[in-house]
Short mmCIF file of C-alpha atoms and ligand atoms in Angstrom, two decimals:
data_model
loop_
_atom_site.label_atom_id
_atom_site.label_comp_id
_atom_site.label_asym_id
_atom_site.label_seq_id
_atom_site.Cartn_x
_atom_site.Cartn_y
_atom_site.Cartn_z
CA UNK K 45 23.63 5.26 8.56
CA UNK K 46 25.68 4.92 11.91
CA UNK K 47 23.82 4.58 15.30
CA UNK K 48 25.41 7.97 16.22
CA UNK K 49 23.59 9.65 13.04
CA UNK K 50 20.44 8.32 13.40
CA UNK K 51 20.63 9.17 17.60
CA UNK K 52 21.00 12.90 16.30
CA UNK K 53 17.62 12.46 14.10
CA UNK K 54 16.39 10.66 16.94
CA UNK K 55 17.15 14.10 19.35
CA UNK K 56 14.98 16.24 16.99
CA UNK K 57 11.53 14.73 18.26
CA UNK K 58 10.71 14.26 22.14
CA UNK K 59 11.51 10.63 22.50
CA UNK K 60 14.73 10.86 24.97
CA UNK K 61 18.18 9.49 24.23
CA UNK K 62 18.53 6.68 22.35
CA UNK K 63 19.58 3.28 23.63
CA UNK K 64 19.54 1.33 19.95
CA UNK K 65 18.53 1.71 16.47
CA UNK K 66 18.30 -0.87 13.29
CA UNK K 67 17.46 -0.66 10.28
CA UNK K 68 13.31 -1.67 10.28
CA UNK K 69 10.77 -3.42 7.57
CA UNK K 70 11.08 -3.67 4.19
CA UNK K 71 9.29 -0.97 2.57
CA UNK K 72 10.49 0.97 -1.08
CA UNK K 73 9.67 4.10 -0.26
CA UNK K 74 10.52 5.73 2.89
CA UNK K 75 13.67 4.53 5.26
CA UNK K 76 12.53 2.90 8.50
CA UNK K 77 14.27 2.95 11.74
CA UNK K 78 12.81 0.93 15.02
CA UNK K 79 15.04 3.11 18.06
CA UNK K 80 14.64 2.42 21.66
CA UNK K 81 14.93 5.03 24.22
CA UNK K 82 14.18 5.00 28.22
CA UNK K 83 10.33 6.14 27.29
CA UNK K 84 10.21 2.92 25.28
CA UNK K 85 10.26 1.81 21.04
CA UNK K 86 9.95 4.06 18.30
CA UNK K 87 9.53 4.07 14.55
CA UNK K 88 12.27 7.00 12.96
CA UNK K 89 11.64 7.62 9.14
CA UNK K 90 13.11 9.76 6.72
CA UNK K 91 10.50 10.86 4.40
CA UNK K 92 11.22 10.34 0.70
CA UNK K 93 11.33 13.68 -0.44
CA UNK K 94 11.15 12.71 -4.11
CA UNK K 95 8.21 10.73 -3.89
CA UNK K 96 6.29 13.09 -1.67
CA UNK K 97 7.38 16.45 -2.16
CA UNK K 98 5.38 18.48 0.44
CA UNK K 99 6.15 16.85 3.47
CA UNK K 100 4.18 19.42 5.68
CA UNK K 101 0.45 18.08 3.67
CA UNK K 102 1.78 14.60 4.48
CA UNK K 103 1.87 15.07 8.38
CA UNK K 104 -1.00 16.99 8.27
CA UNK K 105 -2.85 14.34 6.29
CA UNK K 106 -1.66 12.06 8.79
CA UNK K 107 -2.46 14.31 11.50
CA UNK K 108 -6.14 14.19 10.44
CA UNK K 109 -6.32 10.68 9.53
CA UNK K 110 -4.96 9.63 12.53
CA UNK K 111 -7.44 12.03 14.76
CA UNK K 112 -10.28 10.25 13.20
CA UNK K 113 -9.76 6.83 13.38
CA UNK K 114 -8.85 7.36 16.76
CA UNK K 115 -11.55 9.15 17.68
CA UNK K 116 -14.24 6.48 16.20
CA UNK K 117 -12.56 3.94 17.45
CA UNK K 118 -12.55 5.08 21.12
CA UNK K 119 -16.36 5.80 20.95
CA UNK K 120 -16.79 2.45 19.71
CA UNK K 121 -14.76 0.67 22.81
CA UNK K 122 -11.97 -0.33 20.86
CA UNK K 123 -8.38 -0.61 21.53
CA UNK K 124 -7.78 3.10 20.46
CA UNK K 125 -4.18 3.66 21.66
CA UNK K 126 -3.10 0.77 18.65
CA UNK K 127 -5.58 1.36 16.27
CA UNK K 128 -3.39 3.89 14.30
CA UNK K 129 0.04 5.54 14.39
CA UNK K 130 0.54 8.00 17.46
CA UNK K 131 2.74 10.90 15.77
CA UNK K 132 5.53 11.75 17.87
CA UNK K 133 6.37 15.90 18.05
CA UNK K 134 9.22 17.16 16.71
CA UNK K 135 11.20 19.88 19.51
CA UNK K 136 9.35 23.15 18.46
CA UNK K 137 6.09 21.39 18.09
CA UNK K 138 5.83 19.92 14.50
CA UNK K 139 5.40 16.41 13.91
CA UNK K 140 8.02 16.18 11.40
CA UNK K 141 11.29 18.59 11.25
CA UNK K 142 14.35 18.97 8.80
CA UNK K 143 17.81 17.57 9.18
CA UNK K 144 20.68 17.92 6.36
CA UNK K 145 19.44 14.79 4.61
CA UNK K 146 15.83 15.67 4.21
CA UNK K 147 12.99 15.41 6.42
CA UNK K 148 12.17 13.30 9.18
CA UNK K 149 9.37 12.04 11.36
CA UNK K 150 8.52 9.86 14.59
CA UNK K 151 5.81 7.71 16.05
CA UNK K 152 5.59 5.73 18.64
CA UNK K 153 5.78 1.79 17.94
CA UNK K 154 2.53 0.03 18.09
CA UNK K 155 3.53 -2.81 21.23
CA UNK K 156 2.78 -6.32 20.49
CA UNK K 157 2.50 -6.04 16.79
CA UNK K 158 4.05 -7.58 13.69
CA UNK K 159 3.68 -7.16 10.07
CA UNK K 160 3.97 -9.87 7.03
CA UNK K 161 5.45 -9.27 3.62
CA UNK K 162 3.29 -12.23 2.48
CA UNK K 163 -0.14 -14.16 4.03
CA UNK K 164 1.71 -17.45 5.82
CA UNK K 165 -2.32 -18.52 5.85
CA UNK K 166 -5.94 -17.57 5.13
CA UNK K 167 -6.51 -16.20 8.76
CA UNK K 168 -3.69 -13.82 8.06
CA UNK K 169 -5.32 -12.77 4.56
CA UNK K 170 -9.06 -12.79 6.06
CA UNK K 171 -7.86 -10.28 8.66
CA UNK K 172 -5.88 -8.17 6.41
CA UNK K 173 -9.21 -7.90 4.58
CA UNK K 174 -11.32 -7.19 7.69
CA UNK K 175 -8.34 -4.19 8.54
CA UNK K 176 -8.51 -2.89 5.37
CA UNK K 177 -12.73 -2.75 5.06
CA UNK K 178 -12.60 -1.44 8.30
CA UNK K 179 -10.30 1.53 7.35
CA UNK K 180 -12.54 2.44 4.43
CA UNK K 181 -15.50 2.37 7.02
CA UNK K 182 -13.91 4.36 9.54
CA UNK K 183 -13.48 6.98 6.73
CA UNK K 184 -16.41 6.71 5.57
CA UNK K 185 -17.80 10.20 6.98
CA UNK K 186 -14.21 12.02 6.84
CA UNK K 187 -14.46 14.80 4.62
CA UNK K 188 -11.99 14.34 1.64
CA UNK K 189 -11.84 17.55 0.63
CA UNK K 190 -9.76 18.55 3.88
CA UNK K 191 -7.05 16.18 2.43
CA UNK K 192 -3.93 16.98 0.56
CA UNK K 193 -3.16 15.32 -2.71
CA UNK K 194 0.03 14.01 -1.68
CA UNK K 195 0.83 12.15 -4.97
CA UNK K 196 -1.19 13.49 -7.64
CA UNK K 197 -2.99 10.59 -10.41
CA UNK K 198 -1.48 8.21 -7.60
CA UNK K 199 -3.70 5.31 -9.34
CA UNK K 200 -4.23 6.89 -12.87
CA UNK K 201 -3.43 3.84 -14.80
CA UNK K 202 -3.60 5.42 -18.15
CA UNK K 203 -1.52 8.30 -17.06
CA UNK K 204 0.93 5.11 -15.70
CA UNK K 205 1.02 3.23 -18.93
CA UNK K 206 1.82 6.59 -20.89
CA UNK K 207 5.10 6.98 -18.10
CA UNK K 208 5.90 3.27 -18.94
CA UNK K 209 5.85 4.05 -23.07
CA UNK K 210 8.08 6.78 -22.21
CA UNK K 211 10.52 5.00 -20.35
CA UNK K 212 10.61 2.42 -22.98
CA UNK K 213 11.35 5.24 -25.54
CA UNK K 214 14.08 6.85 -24.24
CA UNK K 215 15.16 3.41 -22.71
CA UNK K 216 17.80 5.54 -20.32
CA UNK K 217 19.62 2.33 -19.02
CA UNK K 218 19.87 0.61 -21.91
CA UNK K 219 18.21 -2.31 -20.73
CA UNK K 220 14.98 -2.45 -23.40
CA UNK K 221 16.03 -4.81 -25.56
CA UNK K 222 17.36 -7.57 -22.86
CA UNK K 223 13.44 -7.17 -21.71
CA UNK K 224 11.40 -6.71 -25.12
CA UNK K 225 8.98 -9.61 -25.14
CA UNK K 226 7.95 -8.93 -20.96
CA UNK K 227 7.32 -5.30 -22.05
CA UNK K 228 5.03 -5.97 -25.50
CA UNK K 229 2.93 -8.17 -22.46
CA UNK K 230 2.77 -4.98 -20.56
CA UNK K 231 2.60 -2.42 -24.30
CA UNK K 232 -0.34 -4.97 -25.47
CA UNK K 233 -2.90 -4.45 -22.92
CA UNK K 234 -2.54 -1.01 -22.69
CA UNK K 235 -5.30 0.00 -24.69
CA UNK K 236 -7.75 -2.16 -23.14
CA UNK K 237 -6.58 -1.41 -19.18
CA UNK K 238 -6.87 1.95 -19.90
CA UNK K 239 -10.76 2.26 -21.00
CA UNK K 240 -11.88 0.06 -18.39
CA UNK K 241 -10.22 2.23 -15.96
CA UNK K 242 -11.91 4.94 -17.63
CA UNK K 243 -14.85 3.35 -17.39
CA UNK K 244 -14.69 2.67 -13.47
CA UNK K 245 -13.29 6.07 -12.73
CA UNK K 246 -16.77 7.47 -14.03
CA UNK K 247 -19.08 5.11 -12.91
CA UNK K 248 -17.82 4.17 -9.16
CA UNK K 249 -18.20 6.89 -5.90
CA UNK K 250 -15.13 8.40 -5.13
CA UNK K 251 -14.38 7.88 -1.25
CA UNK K 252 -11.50 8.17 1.21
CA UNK K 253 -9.07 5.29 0.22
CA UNK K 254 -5.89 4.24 1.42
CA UNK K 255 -4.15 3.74 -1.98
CA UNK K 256 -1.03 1.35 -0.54
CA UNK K 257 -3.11 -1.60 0.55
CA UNK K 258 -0.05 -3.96 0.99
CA UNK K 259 -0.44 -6.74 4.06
CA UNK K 260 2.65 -5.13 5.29
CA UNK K 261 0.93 -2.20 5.35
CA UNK K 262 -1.61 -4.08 8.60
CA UNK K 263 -0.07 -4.91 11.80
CA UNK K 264 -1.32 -7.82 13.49
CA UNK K 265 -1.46 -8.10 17.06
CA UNK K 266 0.91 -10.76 18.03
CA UNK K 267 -1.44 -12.24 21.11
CA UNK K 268 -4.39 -12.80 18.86
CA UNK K 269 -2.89 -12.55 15.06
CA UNK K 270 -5.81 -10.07 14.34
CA UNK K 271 -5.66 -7.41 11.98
CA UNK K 272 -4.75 -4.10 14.54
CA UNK K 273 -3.79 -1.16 12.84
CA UNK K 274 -3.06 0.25 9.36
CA UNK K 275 -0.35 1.98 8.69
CA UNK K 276 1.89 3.62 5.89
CA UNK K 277 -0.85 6.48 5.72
CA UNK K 278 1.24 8.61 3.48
CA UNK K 279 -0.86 7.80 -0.02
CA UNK K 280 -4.25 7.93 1.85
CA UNK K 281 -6.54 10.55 -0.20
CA UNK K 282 -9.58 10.38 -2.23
CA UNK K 283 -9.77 6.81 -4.54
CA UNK K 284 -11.74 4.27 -5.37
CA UNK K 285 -12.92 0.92 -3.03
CA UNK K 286 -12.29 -1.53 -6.07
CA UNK K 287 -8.62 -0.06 -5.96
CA UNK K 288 -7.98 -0.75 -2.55
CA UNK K 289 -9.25 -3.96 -2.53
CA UNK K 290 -6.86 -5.06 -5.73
CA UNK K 291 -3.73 -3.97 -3.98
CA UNK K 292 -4.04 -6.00 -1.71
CA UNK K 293 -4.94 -9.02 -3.08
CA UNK K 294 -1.65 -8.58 -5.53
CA UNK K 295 0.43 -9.35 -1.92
CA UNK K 296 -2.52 -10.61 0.21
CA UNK K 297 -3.87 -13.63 -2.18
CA UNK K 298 -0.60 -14.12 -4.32
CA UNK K 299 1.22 -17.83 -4.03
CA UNK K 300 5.01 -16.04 -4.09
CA UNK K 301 6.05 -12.93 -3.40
CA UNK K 302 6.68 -9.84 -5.63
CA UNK K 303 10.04 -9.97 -5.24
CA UNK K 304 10.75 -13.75 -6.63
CA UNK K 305 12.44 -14.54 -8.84
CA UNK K 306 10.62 -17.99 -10.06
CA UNK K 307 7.72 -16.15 -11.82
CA UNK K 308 6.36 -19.95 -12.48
CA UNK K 309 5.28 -20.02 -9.13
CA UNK K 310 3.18 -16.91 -9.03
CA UNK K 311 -0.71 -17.44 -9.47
CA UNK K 312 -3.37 -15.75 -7.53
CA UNK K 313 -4.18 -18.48 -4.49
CA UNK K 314 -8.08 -19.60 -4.06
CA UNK K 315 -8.03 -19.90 -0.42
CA UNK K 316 -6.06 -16.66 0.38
CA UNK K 317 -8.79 -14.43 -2.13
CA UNK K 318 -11.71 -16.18 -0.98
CA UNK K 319 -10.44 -15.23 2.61
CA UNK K 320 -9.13 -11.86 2.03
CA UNK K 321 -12.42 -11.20 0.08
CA UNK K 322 -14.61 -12.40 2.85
CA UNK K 323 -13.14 -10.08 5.45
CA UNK K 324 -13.13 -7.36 3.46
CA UNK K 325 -17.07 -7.51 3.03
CA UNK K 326 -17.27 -8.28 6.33
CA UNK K 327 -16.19 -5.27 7.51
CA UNK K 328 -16.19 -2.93 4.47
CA UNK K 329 -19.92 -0.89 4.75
CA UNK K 330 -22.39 0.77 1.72
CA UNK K 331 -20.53 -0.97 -0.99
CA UNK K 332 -22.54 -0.25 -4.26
CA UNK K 333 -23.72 -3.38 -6.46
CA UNK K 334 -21.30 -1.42 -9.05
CA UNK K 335 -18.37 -2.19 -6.55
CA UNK K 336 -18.71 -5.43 -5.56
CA UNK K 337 -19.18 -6.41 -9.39
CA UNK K 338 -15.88 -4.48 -10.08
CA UNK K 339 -13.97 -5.93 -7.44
CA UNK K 340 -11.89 -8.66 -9.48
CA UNK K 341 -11.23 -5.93 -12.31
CA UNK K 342 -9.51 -3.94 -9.73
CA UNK K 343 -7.40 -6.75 -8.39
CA UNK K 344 -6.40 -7.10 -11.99
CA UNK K 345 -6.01 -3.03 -12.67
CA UNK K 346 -3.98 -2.86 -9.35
CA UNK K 347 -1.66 -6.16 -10.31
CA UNK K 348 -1.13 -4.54 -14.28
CA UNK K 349 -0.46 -0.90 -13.32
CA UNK K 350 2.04 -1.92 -10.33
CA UNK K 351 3.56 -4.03 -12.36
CA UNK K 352 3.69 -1.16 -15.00
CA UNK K 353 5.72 0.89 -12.11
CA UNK K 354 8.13 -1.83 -11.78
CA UNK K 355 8.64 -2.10 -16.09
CA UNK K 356 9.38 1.36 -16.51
CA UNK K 357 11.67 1.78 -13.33
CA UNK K 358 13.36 -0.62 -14.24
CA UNK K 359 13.92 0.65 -17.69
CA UNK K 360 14.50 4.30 -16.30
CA UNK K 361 17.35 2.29 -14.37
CA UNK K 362 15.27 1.98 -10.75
CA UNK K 363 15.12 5.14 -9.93
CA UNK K 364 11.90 5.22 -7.48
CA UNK K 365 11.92 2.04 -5.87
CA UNK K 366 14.15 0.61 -3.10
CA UNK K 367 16.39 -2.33 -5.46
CA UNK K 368 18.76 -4.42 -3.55
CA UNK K 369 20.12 -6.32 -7.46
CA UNK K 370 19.88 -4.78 -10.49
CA UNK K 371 17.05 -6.90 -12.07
CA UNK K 372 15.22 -6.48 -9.13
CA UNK K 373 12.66 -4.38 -10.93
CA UNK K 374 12.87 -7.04 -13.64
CA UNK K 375 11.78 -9.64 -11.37
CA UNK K 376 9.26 -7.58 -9.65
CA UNK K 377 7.51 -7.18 -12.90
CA UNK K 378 7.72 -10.44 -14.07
CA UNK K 379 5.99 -11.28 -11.20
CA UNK K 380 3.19 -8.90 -11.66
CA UNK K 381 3.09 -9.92 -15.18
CA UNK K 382 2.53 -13.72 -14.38
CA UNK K 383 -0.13 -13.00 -11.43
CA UNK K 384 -2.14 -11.17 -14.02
CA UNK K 385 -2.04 -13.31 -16.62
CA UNK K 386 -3.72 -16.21 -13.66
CA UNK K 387 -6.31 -13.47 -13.19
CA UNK K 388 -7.34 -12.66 -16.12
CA UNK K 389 -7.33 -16.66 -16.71
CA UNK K 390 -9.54 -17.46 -14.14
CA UNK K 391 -12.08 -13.99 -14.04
CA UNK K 392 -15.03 -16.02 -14.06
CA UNK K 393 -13.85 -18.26 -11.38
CA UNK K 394 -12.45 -15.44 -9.06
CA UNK K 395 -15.96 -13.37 -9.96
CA UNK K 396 -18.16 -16.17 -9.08
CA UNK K 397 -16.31 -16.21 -5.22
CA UNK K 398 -17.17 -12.78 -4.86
CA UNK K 399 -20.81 -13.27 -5.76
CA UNK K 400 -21.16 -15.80 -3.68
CA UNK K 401 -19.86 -13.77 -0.36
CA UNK K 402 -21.79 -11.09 -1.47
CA UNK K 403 -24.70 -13.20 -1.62
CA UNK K 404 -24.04 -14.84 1.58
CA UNK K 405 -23.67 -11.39 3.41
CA UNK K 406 -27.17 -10.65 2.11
P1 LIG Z 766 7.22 2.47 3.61
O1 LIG Z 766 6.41 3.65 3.15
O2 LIG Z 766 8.64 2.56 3.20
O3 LIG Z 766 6.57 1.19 3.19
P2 LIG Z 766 6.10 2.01 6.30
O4 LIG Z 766 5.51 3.23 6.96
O5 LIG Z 766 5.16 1.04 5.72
O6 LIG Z 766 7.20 2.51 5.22
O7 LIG Z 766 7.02 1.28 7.40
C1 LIG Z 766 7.82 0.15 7.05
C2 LIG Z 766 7.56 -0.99 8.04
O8 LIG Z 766 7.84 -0.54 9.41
C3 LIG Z 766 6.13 -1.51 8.10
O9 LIG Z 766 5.88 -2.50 7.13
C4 LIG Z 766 6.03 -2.05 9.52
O10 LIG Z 766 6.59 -3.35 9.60
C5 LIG Z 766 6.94 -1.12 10.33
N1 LIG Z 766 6.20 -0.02 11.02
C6 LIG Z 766 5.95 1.22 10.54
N2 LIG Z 766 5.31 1.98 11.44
C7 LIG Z 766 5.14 1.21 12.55
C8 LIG Z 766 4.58 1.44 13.87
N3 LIG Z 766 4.06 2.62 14.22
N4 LIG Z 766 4.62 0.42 14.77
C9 LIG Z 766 5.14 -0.79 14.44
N5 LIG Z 766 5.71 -1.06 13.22
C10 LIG Z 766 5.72 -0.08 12.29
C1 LIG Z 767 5.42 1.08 -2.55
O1 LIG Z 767 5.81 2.11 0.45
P1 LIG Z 767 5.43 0.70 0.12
O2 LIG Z 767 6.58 -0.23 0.04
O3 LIG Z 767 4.32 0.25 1.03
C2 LIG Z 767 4.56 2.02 -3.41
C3 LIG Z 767 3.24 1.32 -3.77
C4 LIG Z 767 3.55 0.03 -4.53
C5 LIG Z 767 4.46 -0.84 -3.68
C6 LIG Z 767 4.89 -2.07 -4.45
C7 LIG Z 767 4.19 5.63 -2.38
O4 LIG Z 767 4.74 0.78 -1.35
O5 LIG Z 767 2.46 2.16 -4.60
O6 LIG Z 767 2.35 -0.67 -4.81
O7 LIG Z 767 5.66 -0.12 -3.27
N1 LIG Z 767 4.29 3.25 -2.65
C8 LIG Z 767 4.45 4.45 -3.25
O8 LIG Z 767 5.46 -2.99 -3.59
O9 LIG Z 767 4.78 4.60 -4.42
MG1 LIG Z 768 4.79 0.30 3.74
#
């Protein structure tokens, strides 16, 4: 998009006239402007409209979201004008308004912060996990029922694996048969993913979850490299804890990233879990013995069904997410794939961490 188009998306909100604007961050879903006017930096995004399809119950999940947070955080001391995202309104008082290419929405950039695609070391991991148990915690007495449902079976891995079968049946781009043996990994454990997501979905409380639990979903404050805010609130709605906690140890405690394209080199990393697992109980309150036992099988869930996503786009011929090569999705889920497959190698290892912590925290 040219600077002057995005300065005319810019002029819907009340931001004043824009001095710059670039391309930001590296997200798949949404696209991400940082624009600088006289009353300082802003992040610009157009909302994907065919991933979230009601983009009034977004902003007013984030409207809510946001309220709260700020609101507990302020009573406890904290730093509550970068705990969360400050919505910017839109001229005639929404906080998101329509242009000719879709919707789009404003809020102000959270100074002296910085996000990571990957851990660079176990402080970085440890505080993602103390931002992301302190989310949960912070939501803790939010009443889910006010939220929207902005993606509906957002983490229903069975209802995931039956979209991958179908992709692979009508195979749409052609591409099945160059990828056959990755997909019988992903086809094979189907069966057995699927009841012990079952299984969880019965047994473990349902509580207000953020759902997209990537580190470059945290910003870190770049004085003190502390976990600061989370962000990317679009997918927050009722969920399980175990679910949370698995999505982010697929980016958080992984040794590449999930775009590589050297699979060999992807393995779930001991220090970065252990630390991203210790801040997270830390900070993450009235965890059931049910959770914490469960915690590994939803790194594992998380890591299959993502991975899932990334098969059948790419077999539907990447359709949902944001591919800059064409075996992009490929690679994505041959990363998933491999980081699995050192999970579910080392369960008893990974298990036996948690207990420990737990045990530790008392
Ligand atoms: P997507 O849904 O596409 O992942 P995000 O909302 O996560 O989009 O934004 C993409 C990136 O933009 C983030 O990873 C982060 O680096 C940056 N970002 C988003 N909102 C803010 C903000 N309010 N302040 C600072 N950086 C932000
Ligand atoms: C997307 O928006 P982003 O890049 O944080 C996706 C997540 C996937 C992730 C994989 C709404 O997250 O579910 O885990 O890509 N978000 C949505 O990298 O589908
Ligand atoms: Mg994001």
């Amino acid at each position: 998009m040219t600077l002057s188009a995005v300065s005319e998306r810019a002029a819907m909100f009340h931001a004043g006239g824009v001095l710059s604007a670039v391309p930001y961050g590296s997200g798949h879903i949404n696209d991400t402007y940082l624009v600088e006017t006289a009353k300082g930096r802003f992040i610009l995004q157009r909302i994907n409209t065919k991933v979230f399809s009601d983009p009034y119950a977004l902003t007013e999940n984030l409207m809510l979201v946001t309220s709260h947070i700020r609101m507990k955080t302020a009573l406890d001391g904290g730093d509550f004008e970068r705990c969360t995202i400050t919505p910017v309104p839109a001229v005639g008082g929404a906080f998101c308004a329509e242009a000719e290419d879709g919707f789009w929405r404003m809020s102000r950039f959270i100074d002296g912060s910085f996000s990571l695609d990957r851990a660079e070391r176990p402080e970085d991991t440890y505080e993602g996990g103390r931002g992301f148990g302190r989310f949960m915690t912070l939501l803790r007495d939010f009443p889910a029922e006010r939220l929207h449902e902005t993606i509906p079976n957002f983490h229903n891995t069975p209802l995931r694996l039956e979209a991958m079968k179908r992709s692979a049946e009508e195979d749409a781009a052609g591409r099945l048969l160059s990828c056959a043996g990755l997909y019988e990994e992903y086809a094979s454990r189907a069966e057995f993913y699927a009841s012990e997501w079952r299984r969880l979905d019965a047994a473990l409380p349902k509580r207000v979850t953020h759902n997209d639990t990537k580190i470059n979903n945290i910003l870190f404050d770049s004085a003190t490299r502390r976990a600061l805010a989370v962000i990317d609130l679009d997918t927050v709605m009722p969920g399980l804890s175990v679910f949370d906690f698995g999505d982010a140890i697929r980016t958080g405690a992984a040794s590449a990233d999930e775009d590589t394209t050297a699979p060999e080199t992807m393995g779930v990393s001991t220090g970065l879990f252990e630390a991203y697992a210790r801040g997270y109980l830390e900070e993450a309150e009235g965890l059931t013995p049910e959770e914490t036992e469960s915690l590994v099988l939803g790194a594992k869930m998380m890591t299959y069904e993502c991975g899932s996503r990334f098969m059948a786009d790419y077999l539907a011929g990447d359709v949902y997410f944001k591919a800059s090569r064409p075996s992009h999705n490929l690679d994505r889920a041959a990363s998933q794939m491999a980081l699995l497959q050192d999970m579910e190698r080392r369960t008893d290892e990974l298990e036996e961490t948690v207990r420990g912590l737990v045990r530790a925290r008392g």
